[in-house]
Coordinates of C-alpha atoms in Angstrom, one line a residue:
M30 CA 32.1 -3.9 -42.5
P31 CA 32.5 -1.8 -39.2
R32 CA 31.3 1.7 -39.2
P33 CA 33.9 4.5 -39.3
A34 CA 34.8 5.8 -35.7
S35 CA 33.5 9.3 -36.6
L36 CA 30.2 8.1 -37.5
R37 CA 29.8 5.9 -34.3
K38 CA 30.8 9.1 -32.3
T39 CA 28.0 11.0 -34.1
N40 CA 25.4 8.4 -33.6
Q41 CA 26.3 8.0 -29.9
K42 CA 25.9 11.8 -29.5
E43 CA 22.6 11.8 -31.1
V44 CA 21.4 9.0 -28.8
Q45 CA 22.5 10.8 -25.8
Q46 CA 20.7 14.0 -27.0
D47 CA 17.5 12.0 -27.6
L48 CA 17.9 10.3 -24.2
E49 CA 18.1 13.6 -22.5
Y50 CA 15.0 14.9 -24.3
F51 CA 12.9 11.7 -23.3
L52 CA 14.2 12.0 -19.7
K53 CA 13.2 15.7 -19.4
K54 CA 9.9 15.0 -21.3
G55 CA 9.1 12.1 -18.9
D56 CA 10.0 14.1 -15.9
Q57 CA 7.7 16.9 -16.9
L58 CA 4.8 14.6 -17.6
R59 CA 5.3 12.8 -14.3
R60 CA 5.4 16.1 -12.3
S61 CA 2.1 17.1 -14.0
G62 CA 0.4 13.9 -13.0
A63 CA 0.4 12.3 -16.5
Y64 CA 1.9 9.1 -15.2
I65 CA 0.8 6.8 -18.0
E66 CA 2.2 9.2 -20.7
A67 CA 5.4 9.5 -18.6
I68 CA 6.0 5.7 -18.7
Q69 CA 5.4 5.6 -22.5
V70 CA 8.0 8.3 -23.0
L71 CA 10.5 6.5 -20.7
N72 CA 10.0 3.4 -22.4
R73 CA 11.1 5.0 -25.5
A74 CA 14.2 6.3 -23.7
L75 CA 15.0 2.8 -22.5
L76 CA 14.8 1.5 -26.1
L77 CA 17.7 3.8 -26.8
E78 CA 19.7 2.9 -23.8
K79 CA 19.3 0.9 -20.5
S80 CA 19.8 3.9 -18.4
P81 CA 19.5 3.8 -14.8
R82 CA 18.0 7.4 -14.7
A83 CA 15.3 6.3 -17.1
L84 CA 14.6 3.2 -15.0
A85 CA 14.4 5.2 -11.8
A86 CA 12.1 7.8 -13.4
R87 CA 9.8 5.0 -14.7
A88 CA 9.8 3.5 -11.2
A89 CA 8.6 6.8 -9.7
A90 CA 5.8 7.0 -12.2
R91 CA 4.8 3.4 -11.6
R92 CA 4.8 4.1 -7.9
A93 CA 2.3 6.9 -8.3
L94 CA 0.0 4.5 -10.2
L95 CA 0.4 2.0 -7.3
Q96 CA 2.3 -0.4 -9.8
R97 CA 4.6 -0.9 -6.8
E98 CA 6.0 -4.1 -7.6
E99 CA 7.0 -3.1 -11.0
A100 CA 8.6 -0.1 -9.5
V101 CA 10.7 -2.3 -7.2
N102 CA 11.9 -4.3 -10.3
D103 CA 12.8 -0.9 -12.0
Y104 CA 14.8 0.3 -9.1
T105 CA 16.5 -3.1 -8.8
A106 CA 17.6 -2.8 -12.4
A107 CA 18.8 0.7 -12.0
F108 CA 20.9 -0.4 -9.0
K109 CA 22.5 -3.2 -11.1
L110 CA 23.5 -0.7 -13.7
D111 CA 24.6 2.0 -11.3
P112 CA 25.0 0.8 -7.6
A113 CA 24.0 4.2 -6.0
A114 CA 22.4 4.5 -2.6
V115 CA 19.6 6.6 -4.0
Y116 CA 18.3 3.6 -5.8
L117 CA 18.3 1.3 -2.8
S118 CA 16.7 4.0 -0.5
S119 CA 14.0 4.6 -3.1
R120 CA 13.3 1.0 -3.4
G121 CA 13.1 0.8 0.4
V122 CA 10.3 3.3 0.3
V123 CA 8.3 1.4 -2.1
K124 CA 8.8 -1.9 -0.2
S125 CA 7.6 -0.2 2.9
E126 CA 4.5 0.9 1.2
L127 CA 3.9 -2.7 0.1
G128 CA 4.3 -3.7 3.8
W129 CA 7.4 -5.7 3.1
Y130 CA 9.0 -4.1 6.2
R131 CA 12.0 -6.4 6.7
D132 CA 13.0 -6.1 3.0
A133 CA 12.7 -2.4 3.3
L134 CA 14.8 -2.5 6.4
D135 CA 17.6 -4.3 4.4
D136 CA 17.4 -1.6 1.6
F137 CA 17.6 1.4 4.0
Q138 CA 20.5 -0.1 6.0
S139 CA 22.5 -0.9 2.9
A140 CA 21.9 2.6 1.4
L141 CA 23.2 4.2 4.7
K142 CA 26.3 2.0 4.5
M143 CA 26.9 3.5 1.1
D144 CA 25.9 7.0 1.9
P145 CA 25.5 7.8 5.8
M146 CA 23.9 11.2 4.7
D147 CA 20.9 9.7 2.8
K148 CA 17.9 11.4 4.3
V149 CA 15.5 9.3 2.6
A150 CA 17.1 6.1 4.1
K151 CA 17.3 7.7 7.4
N152 CA 13.6 8.6 7.6
G153 CA 12.6 5.3 6.1
L154 CA 14.6 3.4 8.6
Q155 CA 12.7 5.3 11.5
W156 CA 9.5 4.8 9.7
V157 CA 9.7 1.1 9.1
H158 CA 10.7 0.5 12.7
Q159 CA 7.6 2.3 13.7
Q160 CA 5.4 0.3 11.3
E161 CA 6.8 -3.0 12.3
S162 CA 5.7 -2.1 15.9
H163 CA 2.2 -0.7 15.1
A164 CA 1.0 -1.9 11.6
P165 CA -1.6 -4.6 11.8
L166 CA -0.4 -8.2 11.5
R167 CA -1.3 -9.9 8.2
I168 CA -3.4 -13.0 7.7
L169 CA -3.0 -15.1 4.3
F170 CA -4.6 -18.2 2.9
L171 CA -2.8 -21.0 1.0
G172 CA -4.5 -23.2 -1.5
G173 CA -3.9 -25.7 -4.5
F174 CA -1.5 -28.1 -2.8
K175 CA -2.2 -31.9 -3.3
R176 CA 0.1 -34.2 -1.5
M177 CA 0.9 -31.4 1.1
S178 CA -2.9 -30.7 1.5
A179 CA -2.4 -29.9 5.2
M180 CA -0.6 -26.6 3.9
N181 CA -3.9 -25.5 2.5
T182 CA -4.9 -23.4 5.4
T183 CA -4.9 -19.9 7.1
Y184 CA -1.6 -18.4 8.3
V185 CA -1.0 -15.4 10.7
E186 CA 2.1 -13.3 10.7
R187 CA 4.3 -13.2 13.6
R188 CA 6.8 -10.4 14.0
I189 CA 7.9 -11.1 17.7
P190 CA 11.8 -11.7 18.0
A191 CA 11.3 -15.4 18.7
C192 CA 9.5 -15.8 15.4
I193 CA 11.9 -13.9 13.2
I194 CA 13.5 -16.6 11.0
M195 CA 16.5 -15.6 8.9
G196 CA 15.9 -12.0 9.4
R197 CA 12.3 -12.0 8.3
E198 CA 8.9 -12.4 9.9
S199 CA 7.2 -15.8 9.6
Y200 CA 3.6 -17.0 9.1
W201 CA 2.1 -19.6 11.4
S202 CA -1.0 -21.9 10.8
L203 CA -3.7 -21.3 13.2
D204 CA -3.1 -24.8 14.7
N205 CA 0.8 -23.9 15.0
Q206 CA 1.7 -27.0 13.0
H207 CA 3.0 -25.3 9.8
V208 CA 5.2 -22.3 9.2
L209 CA 6.1 -20.1 6.2
Y210 CA 9.5 -18.5 6.3
W211 CA 12.1 -16.8 4.0
S212 CA 14.9 -18.9 2.9
S213 CA 17.8 -16.7 2.6
Q214 CA 19.8 -19.6 1.2
E215 CA 17.4 -20.2 -1.7
R216 CA 15.9 -16.8 -2.0
R217 CA 12.4 -18.0 -1.7
W218 CA 9.5 -18.4 0.8
K219 CA 9.2 -21.9 2.0
G220 CA 6.8 -23.8 4.2
C221 CA 7.6 -26.5 6.7
R222 CA 6.3 -28.3 9.8
A223 CA 6.7 -26.4 13.0
V224 CA 8.8 -29.1 14.4
D225 CA 11.5 -28.4 11.7
V226 CA 11.9 -24.7 12.4
E227 CA 14.9 -25.4 14.7
R228 CA 16.8 -26.9 11.8
I229 CA 16.7 -23.7 9.7
S230 CA 19.9 -22.2 9.1
Q231 CA 22.2 -20.6 6.5
Q232 CA 23.1 -24.1 5.3
A233 CA 19.7 -25.8 5.7
S234 CA 16.2 -24.8 4.4
P235 CA 13.8 -27.6 5.4
G236 CA 10.5 -27.5 3.6
C237 CA 7.6 -29.4 1.9
I238 CA 6.5 -26.3 -0.2
G239 CA 8.2 -23.5 -1.8
A240 CA 7.3 -20.2 -3.7
P241 CA 8.8 -19.3 -7.1
E242 CA 12.2 -17.7 -6.4
R243 CA 12.3 -14.0 -5.5
T244 CA 8.6 -13.6 -5.3
H245 CA 7.1 -12.2 -2.0
V246 CA 4.5 -14.0 -0.1
L247 CA 2.6 -10.7 0.2
S248 CA 2.9 -9.9 -3.5
G249 CA -0.4 -8.2 -4.6
S250 CA -0.5 -10.2 -7.9
L251 CA -0.8 -13.4 -5.8
P252 CA 1.7 -15.3 -7.9
R253 CA 0.8 -19.1 -8.4
G254 CA 3.1 -21.8 -9.4
W255 CA 4.4 -23.0 -6.0
F256 CA 6.4 -26.2 -5.7
E257 CA 5.5 -29.2 -3.6
W258 CA 7.9 -32.0 -2.4
T259 CA 6.6 -35.4 -3.6
G260 CA 9.1 -37.4 -1.6
T261 CA 11.7 -37.7 -4.4
E262 CA 11.5 -34.4 -6.2
W263 CA 10.0 -30.9 -6.4
A264 CA 6.8 -30.6 -8.5
K265 CA 5.5 -27.4 -9.7
L266 CA 1.7 -27.0 -9.1
P267 CA 0.4 -24.2 -11.5
S268 CA -2.8 -23.4 -9.3
S269 CA -1.0 -23.6 -5.9
G270 CA 0.0 -20.5 -3.8
V271 CA -1.3 -17.6 -1.9
T272 CA -5.0 -17.1 -2.5
S273 CA -5.6 -14.0 -0.7
F274 CA -4.2 -11.9 2.2
G275 CA -5.1 -8.9 4.3
P276 CA -4.8 -7.2 7.8
I277 CA -5.9 -9.4 10.7
S278 CA -7.4 -6.5 12.5
A279 CA -10.0 -6.1 9.7
P280 CA -10.3 -9.8 8.5
L281 CA -11.0 -10.7 4.9
R282 CA -14.7 -11.5 4.5
I283 CA -15.7 -14.9 3.5
I284 CA -19.1 -15.9 2.0
N285 CA -20.5 -19.3 1.3
L286 CA -22.8 -19.9 -1.6
Y287 CA -25.4 -22.9 -1.5
D288 CA -28.0 -24.8 -3.4
F289 CA -26.8 -23.9 -7.0
W290 CA -27.5 -26.2 -9.8
R291 CA -23.8 -26.3 -10.6
T292 CA -22.1 -27.9 -7.6
M293 CA -18.8 -26.1 -8.3
I294 CA -20.5 -22.8 -7.3
N295 CA -21.5 -24.1 -3.8
T296 CA -18.4 -23.3 -2.0
S297 CA -16.6 -20.6 0.0
Y298 CA -15.5 -17.3 -1.5
V299 CA -12.7 -15.2 0.1
E300 CA -12.4 -11.4 -0.4
R301 CA -9.6 -10.0 -2.5
R302 CA -8.9 -6.2 -2.3
Q303 CA -5.6 -6.1 -4.3
L304 CA -5.8 -3.6 -7.2
E305 CA -5.1 -6.4 -9.8
Y306 CA -8.2 -8.2 -8.8
T307 CA -10.6 -5.3 -8.4
V308 CA -13.6 -4.8 -10.8
N309 CA -15.3 -1.5 -11.1
S310 CA -13.2 -0.2 -8.2
R311 CA -14.8 -2.9 -5.9
E312 CA -13.3 -5.8 -4.1
T313 CA -14.0 -9.3 -5.5
Y314 CA -14.7 -12.7 -3.8
W315 CA -12.8 -15.8 -5.1
S316 CA -13.6 -19.5 -4.6
V317 CA -11.1 -21.5 -2.6
D318 CA -9.8 -23.2 -5.6
G319 CA -9.6 -19.9 -7.6
A320 CA -11.9 -21.1 -10.4
L321 CA -14.7 -18.7 -9.9
F322 CA -15.1 -15.1 -8.6
I323 CA -17.9 -12.8 -7.8
Y324 CA -17.8 -9.0 -8.9
W325 CA -20.1 -6.0 -8.6
C326 CA -21.7 -5.1 -12.0
P327 CA -22.9 -1.4 -12.0
K328 CA -24.7 -1.8 -15.2
E329 CA -27.2 -4.4 -13.6
S330 CA -26.7 -3.1 -10.0
R331 CA -26.0 -6.6 -8.7
W332 CA -23.2 -9.0 -7.8
R333 CA -22.4 -11.4 -10.4
G334 CA -20.2 -14.5 -10.6
C335 CA -18.1 -16.0 -13.4
R336 CA -14.9 -18.0 -14.2
S337 CA -11.5 -16.8 -13.3
Q338 CA -10.4 -16.7 -16.9
D339 CA -13.1 -13.9 -17.6
L340 CA -11.4 -11.6 -15.1
R341 CA -9.7 -9.4 -17.7
T342 CA -12.8 -9.4 -19.9
V343 CA -15.0 -8.2 -16.8
Q344 CA -12.3 -5.5 -15.9
Q345 CA -12.6 -4.1 -19.4
G346 CA -16.2 -3.4 -18.9
E347 CA -18.0 -6.5 -20.3
S348 CA -20.8 -8.2 -18.2
V349 CA -19.9 -11.9 -18.2
A350 CA -21.8 -14.3 -15.6
L351 CA -22.8 -17.8 -14.7
F352 CA -24.8 -16.7 -11.7
G353 CA -26.0 -13.4 -9.9
A354 CA -27.5 -12.0 -6.8
P355 CA -30.9 -10.2 -6.8
R356 CA -30.7 -6.8 -8.2
G357 CA -29.7 -3.9 -5.8
N358 CA -28.8 -6.2 -2.9
D359 CA -25.6 -6.1 -1.0
I360 CA -23.6 -9.3 -1.0
L361 CA -23.7 -9.3 2.8
S362 CA -27.5 -9.2 2.8
L363 CA -28.0 -12.8 3.2
K364 CA -30.7 -12.9 0.4
T365 CA -31.8 -15.9 -1.4
G366 CA -33.3 -15.9 -4.9
W367 CA -30.1 -15.9 -6.8
H368 CA -30.0 -16.3 -10.6
E369 CA -28.1 -19.1 -12.4
L370 CA -27.5 -19.6 -16.1
Q371 CA -28.9 -23.0 -17.0
N372 CA -29.0 -24.3 -20.5
K373 CA -28.7 -20.7 -21.9
E374 CA -31.5 -19.5 -19.8
W375 CA -31.6 -17.5 -16.5
V376 CA -33.4 -19.4 -13.8
V377 CA -34.3 -17.9 -10.4
A378 CA -33.1 -20.5 -7.8
N379 CA -33.5 -20.9 -4.0
A380 CA -29.8 -20.5 -3.8
G381 CA -28.3 -17.9 -1.7
V382 CA -25.5 -16.8 0.7
N383 CA -24.4 -18.0 4.1
I384 CA -21.9 -15.7 6.0
E385 CA -20.2 -16.4 9.2
P386 CA -20.9 -13.7 12.0
K387 CA -17.2 -12.6 11.9
S388 CA -17.5 -11.5 8.3
L389 CA -20.7 -9.4 9.1
R390 CA -18.9 -7.1 11.6
K391 CA -18.7 -3.7 10.5
R392 CA -15.3 -2.4 9.8
T393 CA -13.6 0.7 11.3
V394 CA -10.9 3.0 10.1
T395 CA -9.0 5.4 12.3
L396 CA -7.2 8.4 10.7
V397 CA -4.3 10.3 11.9
G398 CA -1.9 13.1 11.0
F399 CA -4.4 15.7 9.7
S400 CA -4.7 19.3 10.9
A401 CA -8.3 19.9 10.3
E402 CA -10.5 19.6 13.3
G403 CA -12.5 16.4 13.7
V404 CA -10.8 14.4 11.1
N405 CA -8.3 12.5 13.2
T406 CA -11.0 10.0 14.7
T407 CA -12.5 6.6 13.9
Y408 CA -14.9 6.0 11.1
R409 CA -17.5 3.2 11.1
E410 CA -18.6 1.3 8.1
N411 CA -22.1 2.1 6.8
R412 CA -23.6 -0.3 4.1
Q413 CA -27.2 0.9 4.2
K414 CA -28.5 1.3 0.7
E415 CA -29.7 4.9 1.2
M416 CA -26.3 6.0 2.6
M417 CA -24.1 4.6 -0.2
V418 CA -22.1 6.7 -2.6
N419 CA -21.2 5.5 -6.0
D420 CA -22.6 2.0 -5.2
R421 CA -20.1 1.9 -2.3
E422 CA -20.3 1.8 1.4
I423 CA -19.2 4.9 3.3
Y424 CA -17.4 5.2 6.7
C425 CA -18.8 7.8 9.2
S426 CA -17.4 9.3 12.4
E427 CA -19.7 10.3 15.4
G428 CA -20.3 13.6 17.1
P429 CA -21.4 17.1 16.3
N430 CA -18.5 17.6 13.9
A431 CA -19.0 14.3 12.1
H432 CA -17.2 13.5 8.9
F433 CA -17.5 10.7 6.4
L434 CA -15.2 8.9 3.8
Y435 CA -16.5 7.9 0.5
W436 CA -15.2 6.6 -2.9
S437 CA -15.0 9.1 -5.6
K438 CA -15.7 7.5 -8.8
A439 CA -14.5 10.4 -10.9
E440 CA -11.1 10.5 -9.2
S441 CA -10.7 6.8 -8.3
R442 CA -9.8 7.5 -4.7
W443 CA -11.2 7.7 -1.1
K444 CA -12.1 11.3 0.0
G445 CA -13.4 12.7 3.2
T446 CA -15.7 15.7 4.0
V447 CA -18.2 16.7 6.7
L448 CA -21.3 14.5 7.0
S449 CA -23.5 17.5 6.2
N450 CA -22.3 17.3 2.6
H451 CA -23.6 13.7 2.2
Q452 CA -26.7 14.4 0.1
K453 CA -24.8 16.7 -2.1
I454 CA -22.1 14.0 -2.7
Q455 CA -24.8 11.5 -3.5
G456 CA -26.1 14.0 -6.1
G457 CA -22.8 14.1 -7.9
R458 CA -20.9 16.8 -6.4
S459 CA -17.2 16.1 -5.5
S460 CA -16.6 18.0 -2.3
A461 CA -13.7 17.0 0.1
I462 CA -11.1 18.2 2.6
I463 CA -8.9 15.1 2.6
G464 CA -8.0 12.7 -0.2
A465 CA -6.2 9.4 -0.3
P466 CA -3.7 8.4 -3.0
Q467 CA -5.4 7.6 -6.2
L468 CA -6.4 3.9 -6.7
A469 CA -5.3 3.0 -3.2
D470 CA -7.3 0.7 -1.0
L471 CA -8.6 2.0 2.3
F472 CA -7.8 -1.5 3.9
D473 CA -4.4 -1.9 2.5
P474 CA -2.5 -4.5 4.7
A475 CA 0.3 -1.8 5.0
P476 CA -1.7 1.4 6.6
L477 CA -2.3 3.8 3.8
R478 CA -0.5 7.0 4.4
G479 CA 0.5 10.0 2.2
W480 CA -2.9 11.6 1.9
H481 CA -3.8 15.1 0.7
E482 CA -5.5 17.8 2.8
W483 CA -7.2 21.0 1.8
T484 CA -6.0 23.9 3.7
G485 CA -8.5 26.5 2.3
D486 CA -6.2 27.8 -0.3
D487 CA -4.5 24.7 -1.7
W488 CA -4.1 20.8 -1.4
V489 CA -1.1 19.9 0.8
Y490 CA 0.6 16.6 0.7
R491 CA 1.0 15.1 4.2
V492 CA 3.5 12.1 4.0
R493 CA 2.4 10.7 7.5
A494 CA -1.4 11.5 7.3
G495 CA -3.8 8.7 6.6
V496 CA -4.9 5.5 8.2
G497 CA -3.5 4.9 11.7
S498 CA -5.4 1.6 12.4
L499 CA -8.0 -0.7 11.1
G500 CA -10.5 -2.7 13.0
T501 CA -14.0 -4.1 13.3
L502 CA -17.0 -3.6 15.6
R503 CA -17.7 -6.4 18.0
D504 CA -21.1 -8.1 17.6
D505 CA -24.1 -7.6 19.9
Y506 CA -23.1 -10.4 22.1
V507 CA -19.7 -9.0 22.8
A508 CA -21.1 -5.5 23.4
K509 CA -23.7 -7.0 26.0
A510 CA -20.9 -9.1 27.7
A511 CA -18.8 -5.9 28.0
K512 CA -21.7 -4.0 29.6
A513 CA -22.2 -6.9 32.1
K514 CA -18.5 -6.9 32.8
V515 CA -18.1 -10.5 31.7
P516 CA -15.3 -11.3 29.3
P517 CA -16.9 -12.5 26.1
A518 CA -14.4 -15.2 25.1
K519 CA -14.8 -18.6 26.8
R520 CA -11.5 -20.7 26.6
R521 CA -11.9 -24.2 28.0
K522 CA -9.3 -26.5 29.3
T523 CA -8.4 -29.2 26.7
H524 CA -6.3 -32.3 26.6
E525 CA -2.7 -31.6 27.1
A526 CA 0.1 -33.2 25.2
P527 CA 2.6 -35.0 27.5
R528 CA 5.5 -32.7 28.5
N529 CA 9.1 -33.7 28.2
G530 CA 10.5 -30.2 28.4
L531 CA 9.5 -27.2 30.3
S532 CA 6.9 -27.6 33.1
R533 CA 3.6 -25.7 32.7
E534 CA 4.6 -23.2 35.2
Q535 CA 8.1 -22.5 33.6
L536 CA 6.3 -22.2 30.2
I537 CA 3.9 -19.5 31.6
Q538 CA 7.0 -17.6 33.1
E539 CA 8.6 -17.6 29.7
V540 CA 5.4 -16.4 27.9
F541 CA 5.2 -13.6 30.5
K542 CA 8.8 -12.6 29.9
H543 CA 8.1 -12.7 26.2
F544 CA 5.3 -10.1 26.3
D545 CA 7.0 -8.0 29.0
K546 CA 8.8 -5.9 26.4
D547 CA 10.2 -3.3 28.8
G548 CA 11.2 -6.0 31.4
D549 CA 9.5 -4.1 34.3
Q550 CA 7.7 -7.3 35.5
L551 CA 4.4 -5.9 34.5
L552 CA 2.1 -6.3 31.4
N553 CA 0.6 -3.0 30.4
A554 CA -2.2 -2.5 28.0
S555 CA 0.1 -2.7 25.0
D556 CA 1.8 -5.9 26.2
M557 CA -1.6 -7.5 26.9
L558 CA -2.9 -6.6 23.5
S559 CA 0.0 -8.5 21.9
F560 CA -1.0 -11.4 24.1
A561 CA -4.7 -11.1 23.3
S562 CA -4.1 -10.9 19.6
S563 CA -2.2 -14.2 19.9
V564 CA -5.3 -15.9 21.2
G565 CA -7.7 -14.6 18.8
F566 CA -8.6 -11.0 19.9
D567 CA -9.2 -8.9 16.7
G568 CA -11.0 -5.8 17.8
S569 CA -9.9 -2.3 17.5
R570 CA -7.6 -0.4 19.9
E571 CA -10.5 1.4 21.4
E572 CA -12.4 -1.9 22.1
W573 CA -9.3 -3.3 23.6
Q574 CA -9.1 -0.6 26.2
E575 CA -12.5 -1.6 27.4
E576 CA -11.5 -5.3 27.3
Y577 CA -8.3 -4.6 29.1
R578 CA -10.1 -2.7 31.9
L579 CA -12.4 -5.7 32.4
I580 CA -9.5 -8.1 32.5
C581 CA -7.7 -6.0 35.1
E582 CA -11.0 -5.7 37.2
G583 CA -11.5 -9.4 37.2
L584 CA -8.0 -9.9 38.4
G585 CA -8.2 -7.3 41.2
R586 CA -5.8 -5.0 39.4
T587 CA -6.2 -1.4 37.9
P588 CA -5.2 -0.5 34.3
D589 CA -2.5 1.7 35.6
Q590 CA -1.0 -1.0 37.8
G591 CA -0.9 -3.5 34.9
I592 CA -0.9 -7.3 35.3
D593 CA 1.9 -8.8 37.3
A594 CA 3.3 -12.4 36.9
A595 CA 0.8 -13.9 39.5
S596 CA -2.2 -12.3 38.0
F597 CA -1.0 -13.4 34.5
F598 CA -0.6 -17.1 35.8
K599 CA -4.1 -17.0 37.2
L600 CA -5.5 -15.7 34.0
V601 CA -4.2 -18.3 31.7
N602 CA -4.9 -21.1 34.1
E603 CA -8.5 -20.0 34.9
D604 CA -10.9 -22.6 33.4
T605 CA -14.0 -20.3 33.7
D606 CA -15.8 -17.6 31.9
D607 CA -13.5 -15.1 33.7
G608 CA -10.3 -16.6 32.6
C609 CA -8.5 -17.0 29.4
Y610 CA -7.2 -20.6 29.7
C611 CA -4.4 -21.4 27.4
S612 CA -3.0 -24.8 26.6
D613 CA 0.5 -25.7 26.7
K614 CA 0.5 -25.9 22.8
E615 CA -0.9 -22.4 22.6
L616 CA 1.7 -21.0 25.0
A617 CA 4.5 -22.8 23.4
G618 CA 3.2 -21.4 20.0
M619 CA 3.4 -17.8 21.4
L620 CA 7.1 -18.5 21.8
G621 CA 7.3 -19.8 18.3
Q622 CA 8.0 -23.3 19.6
S623 CA 6.3 -26.7 18.7
W624 CA 4.6 -28.8 21.4
P625 CA 5.3 -31.2 22.7
P626 CA 9.1 -30.4 22.2
P627 CA 11.3 -32.8 20.4
R628 CA 12.7 -35.5 22.7
V629 CA 16.4 -35.1 23.4
V630 CA 18.2 -38.3 22.4
S631 CA 21.7 -38.9 23.9

């Protein structure tokens, strides 16, 4: 029997009153920094009614807790209920923080079409364009594919116009044979051979692998369950997908374990820094197949390893392990004498770690946007045991007014203060003049901004202050080579594939035009950095300035003059230690083309 109309009106009125109460309470909690409690209150509001206001409020609280992908989903749900520009622009902000620049661009542009006066969208649009130009490129690893095992490799992001596919950046394997791209037709990321790129259109999405629908290739949760083409149908592989990703300017570290009794332990482990995979506020290292991971155990002051299914248990404070490093040793210390659990007993083995030199390079962080003197500078990683704070490395600047960055265990954030406070901080004092967003990673693939700064009276939020760039220090060989004015990288001429398209001279001309952004017939330091990055340079901008000077000097040019077409031609053709020889395949890859080009059949 239906309820009387008067009763329905009364109930609806009560629902609205309760809804307004929960919205107001949730807003108060969020503004006071009680984000978890705010989410709980807003969840109660959403049980009463699927309110776009409640969804947007919960999204704001989730964003503050760095639950950014959940915040994106809430803003999406709010927009479906109420297609207002404010939800699109707010979602665009979160996407830009995730480093999903092209997705954010779409949201800001759509918001401005709906409301040309939307300030958030206007500022966001400007910010995203800047980030696309200056933020570090990302590198990612795929794994778990079977029939298409060639797709299990490393991919580097390309944002240059020639590599924008269907309005999105693309990711190319290091050998330029495979590509990951966004299929606007299927609303998913797909992977194909480089020779198939020219077939991609609104009507065609060639591919041999594909991500689950509406998941981002740079999702911090690293969603698995990608699909693989078997030749007759698409098969879902539960363990396939992106295994890790990070900024190319500060490459993910890879360690190799050897000589363990369990052969499954003897493999490579790739660093993961996403919040979902951290343990005890530290990065973890995952085996290539995702079956094992290594984590820092503060209870035992050692790195320990266990099965992937134990992640949640370990994150909750339990100490589960199959193997472990010597007590008190850094994971990058190259020490042997690891322990392994054999037949319910811990046995000291001769097992240990082998690390490639690139992963041993010290990282650098450059801060920008602060008003305090001496803060906007470059900080170098220091992993010496006597310098660590809260079992973590610190980052130190140089000079008489030196500062350092450290992880505050009490506040779960990176903080910075003068280096003279170092011993006090180690003793437990929490002193700082700058502070990063809570729970955020210093080496986030999207440069971490929105820090706070102490003015002497109060903490001030600076929306553009934070990480300006990331990098690594070159090894001793590179430093010595720079002093000797000898370019460190040796690039030798290799066998060329037969040409049936552009001549080599024409190919070099096209590459020169590609990197000549302003069309002045000269490549400046910024243009040449883009070129150098495409052939493997991964140093900091400061290191690049010295490298660029040496290149100009070797070509008889000055840094102010820049490099003209003739000098560039000489550089990429020079098969000596002073040159930077590039094969036709490499040159074509810079243009987003396959090599050799497909034959034209009449």
